mmCIF file of C-alpha atoms and ligand atoms in Angstrom:
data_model
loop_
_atom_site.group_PDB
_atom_site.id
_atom_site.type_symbol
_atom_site.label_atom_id
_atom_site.label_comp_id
_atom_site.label_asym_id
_atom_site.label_seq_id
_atom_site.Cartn_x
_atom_site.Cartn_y
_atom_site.Cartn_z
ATOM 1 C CA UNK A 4 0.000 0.000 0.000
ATOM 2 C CA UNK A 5 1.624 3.485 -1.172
ATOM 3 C CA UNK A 6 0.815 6.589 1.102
ATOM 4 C CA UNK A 7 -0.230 8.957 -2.265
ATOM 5 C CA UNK A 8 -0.575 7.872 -6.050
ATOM 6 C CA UNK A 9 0.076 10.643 -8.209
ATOM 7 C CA UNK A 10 -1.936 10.565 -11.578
ATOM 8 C CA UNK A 11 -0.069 12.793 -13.988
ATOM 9 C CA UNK A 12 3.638 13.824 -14.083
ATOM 10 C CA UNK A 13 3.355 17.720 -15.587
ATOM 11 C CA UNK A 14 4.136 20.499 -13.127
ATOM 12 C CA UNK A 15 1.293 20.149 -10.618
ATOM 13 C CA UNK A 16 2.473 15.790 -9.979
ATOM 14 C CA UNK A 17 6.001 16.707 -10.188
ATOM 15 C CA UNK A 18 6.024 19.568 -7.457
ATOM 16 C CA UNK A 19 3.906 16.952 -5.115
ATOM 17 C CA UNK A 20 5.703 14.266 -5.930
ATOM 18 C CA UNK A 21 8.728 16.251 -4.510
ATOM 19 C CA UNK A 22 7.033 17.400 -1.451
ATOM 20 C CA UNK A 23 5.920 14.132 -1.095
ATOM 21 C CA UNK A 24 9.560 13.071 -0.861
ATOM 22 C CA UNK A 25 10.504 15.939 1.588
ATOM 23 C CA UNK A 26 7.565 14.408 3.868
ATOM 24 C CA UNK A 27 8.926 10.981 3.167
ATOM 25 C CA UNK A 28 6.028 9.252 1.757
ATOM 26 C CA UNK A 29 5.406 6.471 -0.290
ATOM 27 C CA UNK A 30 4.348 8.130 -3.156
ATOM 28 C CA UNK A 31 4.216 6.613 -6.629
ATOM 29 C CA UNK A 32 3.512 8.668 -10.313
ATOM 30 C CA UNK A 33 1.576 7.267 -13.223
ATOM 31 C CA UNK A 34 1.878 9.054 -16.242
ATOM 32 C CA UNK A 35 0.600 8.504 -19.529
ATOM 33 C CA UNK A 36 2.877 9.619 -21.436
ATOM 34 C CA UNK A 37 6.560 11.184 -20.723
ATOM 35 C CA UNK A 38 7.908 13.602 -18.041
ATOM 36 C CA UNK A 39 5.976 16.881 -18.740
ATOM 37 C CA UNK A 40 3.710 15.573 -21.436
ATOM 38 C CA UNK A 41 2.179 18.600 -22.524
ATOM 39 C CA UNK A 42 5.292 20.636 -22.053
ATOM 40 C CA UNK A 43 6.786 18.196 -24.507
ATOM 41 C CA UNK A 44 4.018 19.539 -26.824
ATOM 42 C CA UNK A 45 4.993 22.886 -26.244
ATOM 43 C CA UNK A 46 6.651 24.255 -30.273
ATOM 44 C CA UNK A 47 10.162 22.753 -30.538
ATOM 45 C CA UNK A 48 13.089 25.074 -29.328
ATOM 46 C CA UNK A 49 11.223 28.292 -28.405
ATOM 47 C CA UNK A 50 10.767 30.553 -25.376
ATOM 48 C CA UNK A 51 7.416 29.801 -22.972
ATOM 49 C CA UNK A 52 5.391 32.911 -22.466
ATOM 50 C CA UNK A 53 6.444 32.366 -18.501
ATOM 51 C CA UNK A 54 9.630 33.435 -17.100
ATOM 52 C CA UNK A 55 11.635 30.621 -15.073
ATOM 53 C CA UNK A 56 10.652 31.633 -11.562
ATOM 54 C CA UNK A 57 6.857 30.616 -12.793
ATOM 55 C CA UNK A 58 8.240 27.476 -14.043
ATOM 56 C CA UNK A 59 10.686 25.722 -12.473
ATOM 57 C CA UNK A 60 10.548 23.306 -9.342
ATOM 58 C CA UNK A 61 13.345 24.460 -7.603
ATOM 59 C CA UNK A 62 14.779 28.256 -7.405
ATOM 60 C CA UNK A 63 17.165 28.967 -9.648
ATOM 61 C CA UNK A 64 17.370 25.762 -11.752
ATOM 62 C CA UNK A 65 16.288 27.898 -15.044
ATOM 63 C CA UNK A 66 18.010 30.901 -17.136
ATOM 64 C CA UNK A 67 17.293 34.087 -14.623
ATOM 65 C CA UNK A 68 18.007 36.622 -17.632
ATOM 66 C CA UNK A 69 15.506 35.325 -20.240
ATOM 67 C CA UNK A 70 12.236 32.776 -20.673
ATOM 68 C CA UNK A 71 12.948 29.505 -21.072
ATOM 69 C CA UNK A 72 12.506 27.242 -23.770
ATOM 70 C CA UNK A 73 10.603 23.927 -23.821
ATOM 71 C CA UNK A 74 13.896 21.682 -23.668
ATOM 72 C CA UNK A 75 15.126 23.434 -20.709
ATOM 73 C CA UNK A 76 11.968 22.912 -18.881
ATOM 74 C CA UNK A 77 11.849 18.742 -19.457
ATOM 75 C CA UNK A 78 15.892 18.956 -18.995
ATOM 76 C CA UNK A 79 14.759 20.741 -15.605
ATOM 77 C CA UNK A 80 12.388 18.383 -14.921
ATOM 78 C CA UNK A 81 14.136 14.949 -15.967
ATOM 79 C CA UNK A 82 16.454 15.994 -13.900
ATOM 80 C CA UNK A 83 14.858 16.498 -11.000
ATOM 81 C CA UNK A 84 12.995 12.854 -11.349
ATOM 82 C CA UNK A 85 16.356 11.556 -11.686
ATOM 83 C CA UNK A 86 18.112 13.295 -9.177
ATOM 84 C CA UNK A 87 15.144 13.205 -6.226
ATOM 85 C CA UNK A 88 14.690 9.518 -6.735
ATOM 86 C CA UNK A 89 10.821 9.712 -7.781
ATOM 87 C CA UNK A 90 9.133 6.309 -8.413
ATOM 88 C CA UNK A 91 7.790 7.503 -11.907
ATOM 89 C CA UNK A 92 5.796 5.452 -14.085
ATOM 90 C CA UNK A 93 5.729 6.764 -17.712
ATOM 91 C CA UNK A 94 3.984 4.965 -20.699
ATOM 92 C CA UNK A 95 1.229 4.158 -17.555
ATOM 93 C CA UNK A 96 -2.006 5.363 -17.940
ATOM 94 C CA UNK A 97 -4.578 5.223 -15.280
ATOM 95 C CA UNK A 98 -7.817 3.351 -16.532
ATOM 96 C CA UNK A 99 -9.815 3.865 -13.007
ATOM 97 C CA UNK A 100 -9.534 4.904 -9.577
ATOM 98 C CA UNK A 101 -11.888 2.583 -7.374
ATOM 99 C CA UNK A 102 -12.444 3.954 -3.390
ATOM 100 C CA UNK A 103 -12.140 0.761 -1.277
ATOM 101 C CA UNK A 104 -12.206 0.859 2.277
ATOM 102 C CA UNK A 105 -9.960 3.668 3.992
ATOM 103 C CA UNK A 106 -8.175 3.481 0.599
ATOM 104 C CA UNK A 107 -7.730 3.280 -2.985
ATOM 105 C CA UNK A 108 -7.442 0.798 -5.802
ATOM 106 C CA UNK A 109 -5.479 2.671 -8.686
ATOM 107 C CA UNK A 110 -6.057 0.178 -11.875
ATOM 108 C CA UNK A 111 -3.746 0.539 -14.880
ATOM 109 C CA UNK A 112 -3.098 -1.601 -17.877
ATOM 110 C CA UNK A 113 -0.076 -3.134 -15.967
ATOM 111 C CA UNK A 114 -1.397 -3.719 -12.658
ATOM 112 C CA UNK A 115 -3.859 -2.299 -9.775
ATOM 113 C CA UNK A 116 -1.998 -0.434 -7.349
ATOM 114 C CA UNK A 117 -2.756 0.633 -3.412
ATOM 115 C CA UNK A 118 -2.729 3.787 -2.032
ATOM 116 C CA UNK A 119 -4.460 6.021 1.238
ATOM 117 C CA UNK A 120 -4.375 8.754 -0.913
ATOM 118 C CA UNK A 121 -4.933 9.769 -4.790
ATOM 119 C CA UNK A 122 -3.808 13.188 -6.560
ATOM 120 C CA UNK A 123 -5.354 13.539 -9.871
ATOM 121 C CA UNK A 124 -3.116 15.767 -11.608
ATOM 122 C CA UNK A 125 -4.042 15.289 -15.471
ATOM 123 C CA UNK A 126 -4.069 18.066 -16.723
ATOM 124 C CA UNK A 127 -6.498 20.674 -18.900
ATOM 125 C CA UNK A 128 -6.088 18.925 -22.515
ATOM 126 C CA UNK A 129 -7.675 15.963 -21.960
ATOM 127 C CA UNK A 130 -10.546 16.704 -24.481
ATOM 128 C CA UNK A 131 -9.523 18.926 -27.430
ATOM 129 C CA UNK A 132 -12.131 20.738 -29.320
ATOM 130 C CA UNK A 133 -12.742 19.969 -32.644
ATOM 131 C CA UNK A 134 -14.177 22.269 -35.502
ATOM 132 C CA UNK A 135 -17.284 19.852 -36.005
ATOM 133 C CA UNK A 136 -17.332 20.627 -39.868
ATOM 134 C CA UNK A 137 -17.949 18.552 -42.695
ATOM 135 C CA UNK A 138 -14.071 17.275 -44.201
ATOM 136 C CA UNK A 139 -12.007 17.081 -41.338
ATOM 137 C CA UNK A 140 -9.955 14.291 -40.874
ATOM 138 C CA UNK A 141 -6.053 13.941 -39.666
ATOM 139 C CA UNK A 142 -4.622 14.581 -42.941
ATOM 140 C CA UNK A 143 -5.426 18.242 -43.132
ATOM 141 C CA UNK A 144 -6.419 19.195 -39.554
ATOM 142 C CA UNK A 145 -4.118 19.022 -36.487
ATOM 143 C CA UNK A 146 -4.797 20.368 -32.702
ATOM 144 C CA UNK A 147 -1.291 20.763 -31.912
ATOM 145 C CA UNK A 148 1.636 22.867 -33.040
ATOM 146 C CA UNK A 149 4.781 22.063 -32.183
ATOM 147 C CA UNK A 150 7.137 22.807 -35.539
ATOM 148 C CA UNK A 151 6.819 24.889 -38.425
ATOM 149 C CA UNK A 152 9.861 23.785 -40.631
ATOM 150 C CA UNK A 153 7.356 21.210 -42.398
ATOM 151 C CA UNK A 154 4.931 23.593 -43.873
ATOM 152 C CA UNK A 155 8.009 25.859 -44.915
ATOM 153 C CA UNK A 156 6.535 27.600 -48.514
ATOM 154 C CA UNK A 157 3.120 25.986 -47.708
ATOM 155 C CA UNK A 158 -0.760 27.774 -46.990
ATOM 156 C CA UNK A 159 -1.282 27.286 -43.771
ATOM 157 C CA UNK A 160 -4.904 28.143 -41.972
ATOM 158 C CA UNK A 161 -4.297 28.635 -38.512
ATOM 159 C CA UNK A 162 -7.922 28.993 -36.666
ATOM 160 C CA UNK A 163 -8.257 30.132 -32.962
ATOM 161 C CA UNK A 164 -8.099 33.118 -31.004
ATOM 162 C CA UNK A 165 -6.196 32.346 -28.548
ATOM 163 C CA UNK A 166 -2.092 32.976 -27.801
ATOM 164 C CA UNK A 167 -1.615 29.332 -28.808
ATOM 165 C CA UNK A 168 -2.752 30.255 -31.943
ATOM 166 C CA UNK A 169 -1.846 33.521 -32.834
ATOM 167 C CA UNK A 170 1.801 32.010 -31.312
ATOM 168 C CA UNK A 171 1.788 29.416 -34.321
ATOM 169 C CA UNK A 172 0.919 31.617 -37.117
ATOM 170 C CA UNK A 173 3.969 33.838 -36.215
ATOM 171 C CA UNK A 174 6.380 31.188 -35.987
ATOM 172 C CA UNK A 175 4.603 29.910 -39.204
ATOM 173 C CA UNK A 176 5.517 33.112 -41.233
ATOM 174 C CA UNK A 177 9.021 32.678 -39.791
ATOM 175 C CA UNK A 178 9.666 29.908 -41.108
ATOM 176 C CA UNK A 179 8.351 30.456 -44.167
ATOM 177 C CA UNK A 180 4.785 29.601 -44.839
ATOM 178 C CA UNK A 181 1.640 31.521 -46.319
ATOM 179 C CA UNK A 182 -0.269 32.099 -43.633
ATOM 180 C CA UNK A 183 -4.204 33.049 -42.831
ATOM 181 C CA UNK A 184 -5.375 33.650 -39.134
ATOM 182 C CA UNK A 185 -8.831 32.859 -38.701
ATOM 183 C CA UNK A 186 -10.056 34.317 -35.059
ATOM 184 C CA UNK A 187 -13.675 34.375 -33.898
ATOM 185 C CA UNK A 188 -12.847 37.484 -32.117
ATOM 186 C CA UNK A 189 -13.756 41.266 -34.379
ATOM 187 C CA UNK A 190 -9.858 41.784 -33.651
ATOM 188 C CA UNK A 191 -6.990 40.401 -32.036
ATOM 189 C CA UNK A 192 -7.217 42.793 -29.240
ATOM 190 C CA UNK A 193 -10.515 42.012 -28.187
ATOM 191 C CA UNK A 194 -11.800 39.791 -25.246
ATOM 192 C CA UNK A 195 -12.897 36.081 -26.540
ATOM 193 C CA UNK A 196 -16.321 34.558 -26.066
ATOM 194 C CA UNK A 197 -14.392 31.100 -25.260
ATOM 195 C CA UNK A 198 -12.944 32.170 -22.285
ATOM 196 C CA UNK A 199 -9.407 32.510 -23.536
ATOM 197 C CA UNK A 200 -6.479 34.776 -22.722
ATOM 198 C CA UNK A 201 -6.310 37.944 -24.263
ATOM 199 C CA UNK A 202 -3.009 37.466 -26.756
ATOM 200 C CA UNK A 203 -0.179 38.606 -25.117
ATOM 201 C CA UNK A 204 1.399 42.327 -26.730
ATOM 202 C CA UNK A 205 4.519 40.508 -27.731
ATOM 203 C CA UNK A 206 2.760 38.145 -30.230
ATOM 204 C CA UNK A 207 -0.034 40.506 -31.165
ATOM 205 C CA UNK A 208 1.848 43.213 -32.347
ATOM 206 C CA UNK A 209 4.163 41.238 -34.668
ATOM 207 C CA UNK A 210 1.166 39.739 -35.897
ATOM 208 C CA UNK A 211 0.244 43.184 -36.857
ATOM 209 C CA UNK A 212 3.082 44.192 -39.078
ATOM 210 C CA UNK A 213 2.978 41.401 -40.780
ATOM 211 C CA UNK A 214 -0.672 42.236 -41.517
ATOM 212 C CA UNK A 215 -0.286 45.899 -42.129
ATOM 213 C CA UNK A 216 3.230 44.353 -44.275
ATOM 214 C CA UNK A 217 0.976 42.458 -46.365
ATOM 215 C CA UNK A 218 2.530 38.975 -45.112
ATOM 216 C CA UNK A 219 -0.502 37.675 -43.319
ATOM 217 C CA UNK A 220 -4.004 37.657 -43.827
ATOM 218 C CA UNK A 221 -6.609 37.944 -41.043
ATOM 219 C CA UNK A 222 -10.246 37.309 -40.572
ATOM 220 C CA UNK A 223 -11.901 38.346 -37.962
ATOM 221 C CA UNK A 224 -15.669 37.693 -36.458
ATOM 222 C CA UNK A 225 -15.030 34.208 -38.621
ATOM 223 C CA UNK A 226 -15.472 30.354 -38.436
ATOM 224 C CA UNK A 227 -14.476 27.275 -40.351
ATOM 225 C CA UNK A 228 -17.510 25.715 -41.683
ATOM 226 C CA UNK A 229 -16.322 23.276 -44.507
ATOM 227 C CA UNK A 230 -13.097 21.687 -45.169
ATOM 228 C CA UNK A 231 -12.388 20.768 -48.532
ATOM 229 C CA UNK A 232 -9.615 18.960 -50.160
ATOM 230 C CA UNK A 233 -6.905 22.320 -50.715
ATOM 231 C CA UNK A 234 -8.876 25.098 -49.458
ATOM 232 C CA UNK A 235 -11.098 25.714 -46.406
ATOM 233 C CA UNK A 236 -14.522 27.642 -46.291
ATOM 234 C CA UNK A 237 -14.639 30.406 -43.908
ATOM 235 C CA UNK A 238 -18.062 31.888 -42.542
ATOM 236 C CA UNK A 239 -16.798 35.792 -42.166
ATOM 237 C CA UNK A 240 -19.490 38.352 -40.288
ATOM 238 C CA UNK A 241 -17.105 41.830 -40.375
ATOM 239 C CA UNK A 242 -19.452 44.598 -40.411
ATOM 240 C CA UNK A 243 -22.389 42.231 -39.584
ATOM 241 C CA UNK A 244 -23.046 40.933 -43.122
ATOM 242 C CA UNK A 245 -22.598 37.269 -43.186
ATOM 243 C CA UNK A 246 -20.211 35.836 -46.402
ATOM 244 C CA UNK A 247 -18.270 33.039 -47.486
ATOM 245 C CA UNK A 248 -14.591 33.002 -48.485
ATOM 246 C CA UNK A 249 -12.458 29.988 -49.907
ATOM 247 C CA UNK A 250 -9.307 29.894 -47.928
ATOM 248 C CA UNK A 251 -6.473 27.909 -50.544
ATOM 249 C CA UNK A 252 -4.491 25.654 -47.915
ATOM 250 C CA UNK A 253 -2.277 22.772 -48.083
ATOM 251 C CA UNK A 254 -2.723 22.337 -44.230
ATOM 252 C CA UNK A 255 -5.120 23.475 -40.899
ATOM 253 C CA UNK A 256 -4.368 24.015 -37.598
ATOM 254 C CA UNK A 257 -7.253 24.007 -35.253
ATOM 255 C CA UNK A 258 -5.879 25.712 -31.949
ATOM 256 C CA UNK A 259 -9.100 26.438 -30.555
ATOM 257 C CA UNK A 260 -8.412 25.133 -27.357
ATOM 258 C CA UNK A 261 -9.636 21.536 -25.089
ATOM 259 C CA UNK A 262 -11.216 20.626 -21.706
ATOM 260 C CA UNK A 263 -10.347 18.362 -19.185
ATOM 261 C CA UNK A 264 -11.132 15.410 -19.050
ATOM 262 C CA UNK A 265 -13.030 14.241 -15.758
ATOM 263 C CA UNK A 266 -13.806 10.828 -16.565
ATOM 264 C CA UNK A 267 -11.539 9.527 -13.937
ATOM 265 C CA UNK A 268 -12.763 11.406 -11.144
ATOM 266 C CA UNK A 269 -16.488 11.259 -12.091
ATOM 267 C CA UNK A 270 -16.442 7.322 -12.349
ATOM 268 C CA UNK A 271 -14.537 7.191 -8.919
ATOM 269 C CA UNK A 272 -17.491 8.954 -7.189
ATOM 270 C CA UNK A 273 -16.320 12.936 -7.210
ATOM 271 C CA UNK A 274 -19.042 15.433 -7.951
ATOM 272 C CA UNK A 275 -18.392 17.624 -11.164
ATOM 273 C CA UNK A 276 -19.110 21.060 -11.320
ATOM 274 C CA UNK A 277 -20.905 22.655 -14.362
ATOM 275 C CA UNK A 278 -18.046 24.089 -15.658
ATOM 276 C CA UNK A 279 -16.997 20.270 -16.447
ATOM 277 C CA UNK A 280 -13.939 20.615 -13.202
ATOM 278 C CA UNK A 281 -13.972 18.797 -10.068
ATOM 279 C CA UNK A 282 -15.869 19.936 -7.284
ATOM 280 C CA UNK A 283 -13.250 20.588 -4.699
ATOM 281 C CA UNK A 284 -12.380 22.122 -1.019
ATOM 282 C CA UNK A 285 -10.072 24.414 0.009
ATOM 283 C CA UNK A 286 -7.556 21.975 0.528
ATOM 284 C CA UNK A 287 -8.545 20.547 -3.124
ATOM 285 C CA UNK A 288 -10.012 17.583 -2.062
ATOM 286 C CA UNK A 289 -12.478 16.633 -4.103
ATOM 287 C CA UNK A 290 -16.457 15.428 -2.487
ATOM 288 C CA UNK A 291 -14.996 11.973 -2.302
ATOM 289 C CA UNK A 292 -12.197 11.624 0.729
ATOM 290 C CA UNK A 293 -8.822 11.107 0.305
ATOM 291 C CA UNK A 294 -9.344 11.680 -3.375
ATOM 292 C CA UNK A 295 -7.346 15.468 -4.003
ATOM 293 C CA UNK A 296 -6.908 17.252 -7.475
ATOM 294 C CA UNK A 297 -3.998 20.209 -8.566
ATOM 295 C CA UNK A 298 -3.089 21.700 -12.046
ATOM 296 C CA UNK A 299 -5.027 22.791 -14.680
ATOM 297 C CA UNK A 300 -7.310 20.127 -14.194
ATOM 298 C CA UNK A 301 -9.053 22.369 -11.423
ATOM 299 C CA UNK A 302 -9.640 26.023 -11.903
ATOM 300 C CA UNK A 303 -5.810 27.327 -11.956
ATOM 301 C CA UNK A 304 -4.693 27.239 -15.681
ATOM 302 C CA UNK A 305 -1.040 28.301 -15.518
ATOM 303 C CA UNK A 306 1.990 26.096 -14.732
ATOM 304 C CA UNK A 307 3.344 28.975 -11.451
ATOM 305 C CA UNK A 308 -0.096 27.947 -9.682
ATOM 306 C CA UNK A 309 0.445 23.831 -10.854
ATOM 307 C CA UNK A 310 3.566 23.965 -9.334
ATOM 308 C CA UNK A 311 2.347 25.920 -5.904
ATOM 309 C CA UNK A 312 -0.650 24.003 -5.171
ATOM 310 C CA UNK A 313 0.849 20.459 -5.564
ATOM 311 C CA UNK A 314 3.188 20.659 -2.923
ATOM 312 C CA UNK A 315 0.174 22.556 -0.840
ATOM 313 C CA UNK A 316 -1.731 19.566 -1.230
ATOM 314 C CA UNK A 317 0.446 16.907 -0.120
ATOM 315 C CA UNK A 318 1.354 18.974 3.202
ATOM 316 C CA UNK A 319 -2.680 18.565 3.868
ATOM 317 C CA UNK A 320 -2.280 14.825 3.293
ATOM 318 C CA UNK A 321 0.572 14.484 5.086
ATOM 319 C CA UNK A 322 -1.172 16.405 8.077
ATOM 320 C CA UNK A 323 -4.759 14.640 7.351
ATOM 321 C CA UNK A 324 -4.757 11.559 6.200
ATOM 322 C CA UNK A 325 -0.976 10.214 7.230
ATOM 323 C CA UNK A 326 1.152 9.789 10.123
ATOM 324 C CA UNK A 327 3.212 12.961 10.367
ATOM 325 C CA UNK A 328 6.775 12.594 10.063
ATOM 326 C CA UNK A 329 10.318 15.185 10.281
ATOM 327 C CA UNK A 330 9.928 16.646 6.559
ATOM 328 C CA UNK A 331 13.771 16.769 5.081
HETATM 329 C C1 LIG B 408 1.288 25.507 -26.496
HETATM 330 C C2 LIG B 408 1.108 25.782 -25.028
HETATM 331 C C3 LIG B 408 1.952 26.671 -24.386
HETATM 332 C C4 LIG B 408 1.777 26.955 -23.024
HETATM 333 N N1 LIG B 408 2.641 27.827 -22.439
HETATM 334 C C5 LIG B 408 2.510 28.079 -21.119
HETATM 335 C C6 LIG B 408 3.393 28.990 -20.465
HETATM 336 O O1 LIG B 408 4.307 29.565 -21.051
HETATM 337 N N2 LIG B 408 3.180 29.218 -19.134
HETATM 338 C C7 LIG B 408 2.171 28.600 -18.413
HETATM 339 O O2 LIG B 408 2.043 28.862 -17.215
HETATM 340 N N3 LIG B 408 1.331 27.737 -19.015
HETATM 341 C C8 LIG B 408 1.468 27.465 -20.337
HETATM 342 N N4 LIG B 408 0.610 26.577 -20.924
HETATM 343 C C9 LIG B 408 -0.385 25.898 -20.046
HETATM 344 C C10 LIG B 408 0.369 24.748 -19.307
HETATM 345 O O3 LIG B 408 0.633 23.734 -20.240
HETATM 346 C C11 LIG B 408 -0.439 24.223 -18.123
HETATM 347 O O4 LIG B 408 -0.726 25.269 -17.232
HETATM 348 C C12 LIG B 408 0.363 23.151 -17.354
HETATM 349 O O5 LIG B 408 0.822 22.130 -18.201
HETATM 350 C C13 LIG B 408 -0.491 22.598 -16.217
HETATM 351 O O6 LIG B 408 0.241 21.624 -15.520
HETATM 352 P P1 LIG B 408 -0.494 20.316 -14.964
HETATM 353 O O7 LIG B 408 0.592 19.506 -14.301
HETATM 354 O O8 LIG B 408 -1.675 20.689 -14.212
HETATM 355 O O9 LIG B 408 -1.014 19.560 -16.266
HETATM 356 P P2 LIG B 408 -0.206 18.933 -17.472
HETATM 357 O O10 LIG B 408 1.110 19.579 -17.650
HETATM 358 O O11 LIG B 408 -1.141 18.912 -18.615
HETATM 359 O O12 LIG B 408 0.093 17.455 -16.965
HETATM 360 C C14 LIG B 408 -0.911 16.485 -16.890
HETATM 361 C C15 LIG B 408 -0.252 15.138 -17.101
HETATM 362 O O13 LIG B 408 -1.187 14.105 -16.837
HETATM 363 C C16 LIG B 408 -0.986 13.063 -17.765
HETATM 364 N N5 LIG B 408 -2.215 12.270 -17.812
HETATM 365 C C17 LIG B 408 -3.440 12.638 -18.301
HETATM 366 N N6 LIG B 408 -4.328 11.631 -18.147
HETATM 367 C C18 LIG B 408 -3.669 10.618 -17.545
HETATM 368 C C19 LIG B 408 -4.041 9.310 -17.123
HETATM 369 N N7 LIG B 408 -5.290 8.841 -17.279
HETATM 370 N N8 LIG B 408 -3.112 8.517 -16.538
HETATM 371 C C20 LIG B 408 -1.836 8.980 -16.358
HETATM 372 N N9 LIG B 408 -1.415 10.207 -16.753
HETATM 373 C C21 LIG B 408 -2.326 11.019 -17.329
HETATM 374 C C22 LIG B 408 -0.664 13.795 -19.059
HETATM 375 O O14 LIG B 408 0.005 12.970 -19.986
HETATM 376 C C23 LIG B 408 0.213 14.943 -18.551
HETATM 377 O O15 LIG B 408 1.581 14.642 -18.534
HETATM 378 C C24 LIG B 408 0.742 26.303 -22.280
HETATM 379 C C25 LIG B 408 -0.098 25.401 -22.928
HETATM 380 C C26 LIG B 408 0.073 25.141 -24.282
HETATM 381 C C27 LIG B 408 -0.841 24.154 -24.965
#
């Protein structure tokens, strides 16, 4: 029987699993996927929008004079798995989390694991959106950027308001491509109806020149609503009046954002808010005991907050649910 099982290893499971080591418990991570997953998604060899004190698990471990890039973060990270001695289970995905007893059974394709205590970190991209349109398939539409050498001389659509997006279509025309912005927003300044960020200055206003320079088109106030076999259809509503325009593209990116997925949590007994996240306590425990939730799965969507809540959490449990012992 482990004292916590960590579901997840991004920020949030990382930073508990290392307070879980200063409070010496038993604490084992399943992840899915690699160390820092969805960092590892992040576009190859280029700056996050945070600086290194939002990022990092330990003070100092990141450049102090600039924003880090994605490789130094899952350097940063490997490192610290390696380093700390964290029982991490990649390439392990957790299928269900059953409450038995004053415990838990943790049930992955490999083997059901034990624990007094689960932390479902897993993340806010569980569920990506899809356009819902007639022609999209995997050949012309991805939901992730993470290069642009590929489409180098290509038309690229790039659809989504958000700094994801608008991120992609600049390092798109760096490298190269022809590139259209489609944004359901009347202009990249203005606040989204899908609860995004604003984009950040420092990617709007290149965005701009390139505009004003003629090297990027924009629609605004528009949707995909047909994708056909080297072109797109746009719906376009500037100035209220309703028309359609043939986009010519060799290749779509869809950045228009995902949801968590709760599926986990709701089939282990946890109530789910309407906003599709966990119902949770102060101490991010979710309606079901011993069952506790951190990241972006909950209501805190940026990595600094991940990081500060996860080791939050497993001083509760510590405190709580376990015997308390000399933290090191
Ligand atoms: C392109 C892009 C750029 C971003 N840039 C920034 C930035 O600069 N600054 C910032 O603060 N935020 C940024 N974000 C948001 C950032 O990614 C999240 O805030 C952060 O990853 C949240 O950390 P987390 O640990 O809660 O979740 P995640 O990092 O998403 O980690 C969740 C982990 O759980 C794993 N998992 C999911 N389901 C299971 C399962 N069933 N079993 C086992 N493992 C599972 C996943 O594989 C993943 O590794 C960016 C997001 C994107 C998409």
């Amino acid at each position: 029987m482990h004292d916590l099982i960590i579901v997840g290893g991004g920020p949030a499971g990382l930073s508990a699993a290392l307070a879980a080591r200063r409070y010496q418990l038993d604490c084992l991570i399943l992840e899915r996927g690699v160390i820092g997953e969805t960092v590892y998604h992040f576009p190859i060899a280029r700056p996050l929008f945070s600086t290194s004190n939002e990022v990092e698990l330990e003070a100092g471990a990141l450049p102090q004079d600039r924003k880090p890039t994605r490789e130094e973060v899952l350097a940063h990270y490997t490192r610290l798995v390696i380093r700390e001695q964290l029982d991490v289970h990649t390439g392990e995905a957790v299928e269900a989390i059953t409450c038995i007893g004053e415990g838990f059974a943790v049930r992955t394709p490999a083997q059901v694991y034990h624990s007094r205590a689960v932390l479902v970190a897993t993340g806010g991209f569980g569920r990506q959106r899809k356009l819902d349109v007639a022609g999209e398939c995997p050949e012309r539409v991805s939901y992730q950027f993470s290069e642009a050498h590929p489409f180098a001389t290509k038309r690229v659509l790039v659809a989504g308001g958000g700094n994801s997006a608008a991120e992609a279509a600049l390092f798109l025309l760096d490298a190269g491509a022809h590139v259209t912005l489609a944004i359901r927003r009347c202009a990249l300044d203005a606040p989204s109806s899908m609860n995004a960020a604003k984009i950040k200055p420092w990617v709007r206003q290149p965005l701009e020149r390139a505009q004003a320079a003629g090297r990027l088109d924009i629609f605004t106030s528009s949707e995909v609503v047909e994708i056909l076999p080297v072109s797109a259809l746009l719906q376009v509503a500037e100035a209220g009046t309703p028309r359609l325009v043939h986009v010519p593209c060799e290749h779509i990116f869809a950045l228009i954002g995902a949801d968590p997925d709760v599926r986990l949590l709701e089939e282990a007994g946890a109530e789910i808010a309407a906003d599709g996240r966990p119902v949770y306590s102060d101490e991010f425990e979710t309606t079901l005991p011993g069952l506790f939730v951190a990241g972006h799965l909950t209501r805190e969507l940026h990595m600094k907050k991940a990081i500060e809540v996860g080791s939050v959490v497993v001083k509760y449990i510590t405190e709580r649910l376990l015997e308390p012992v000399a933290v090191l």
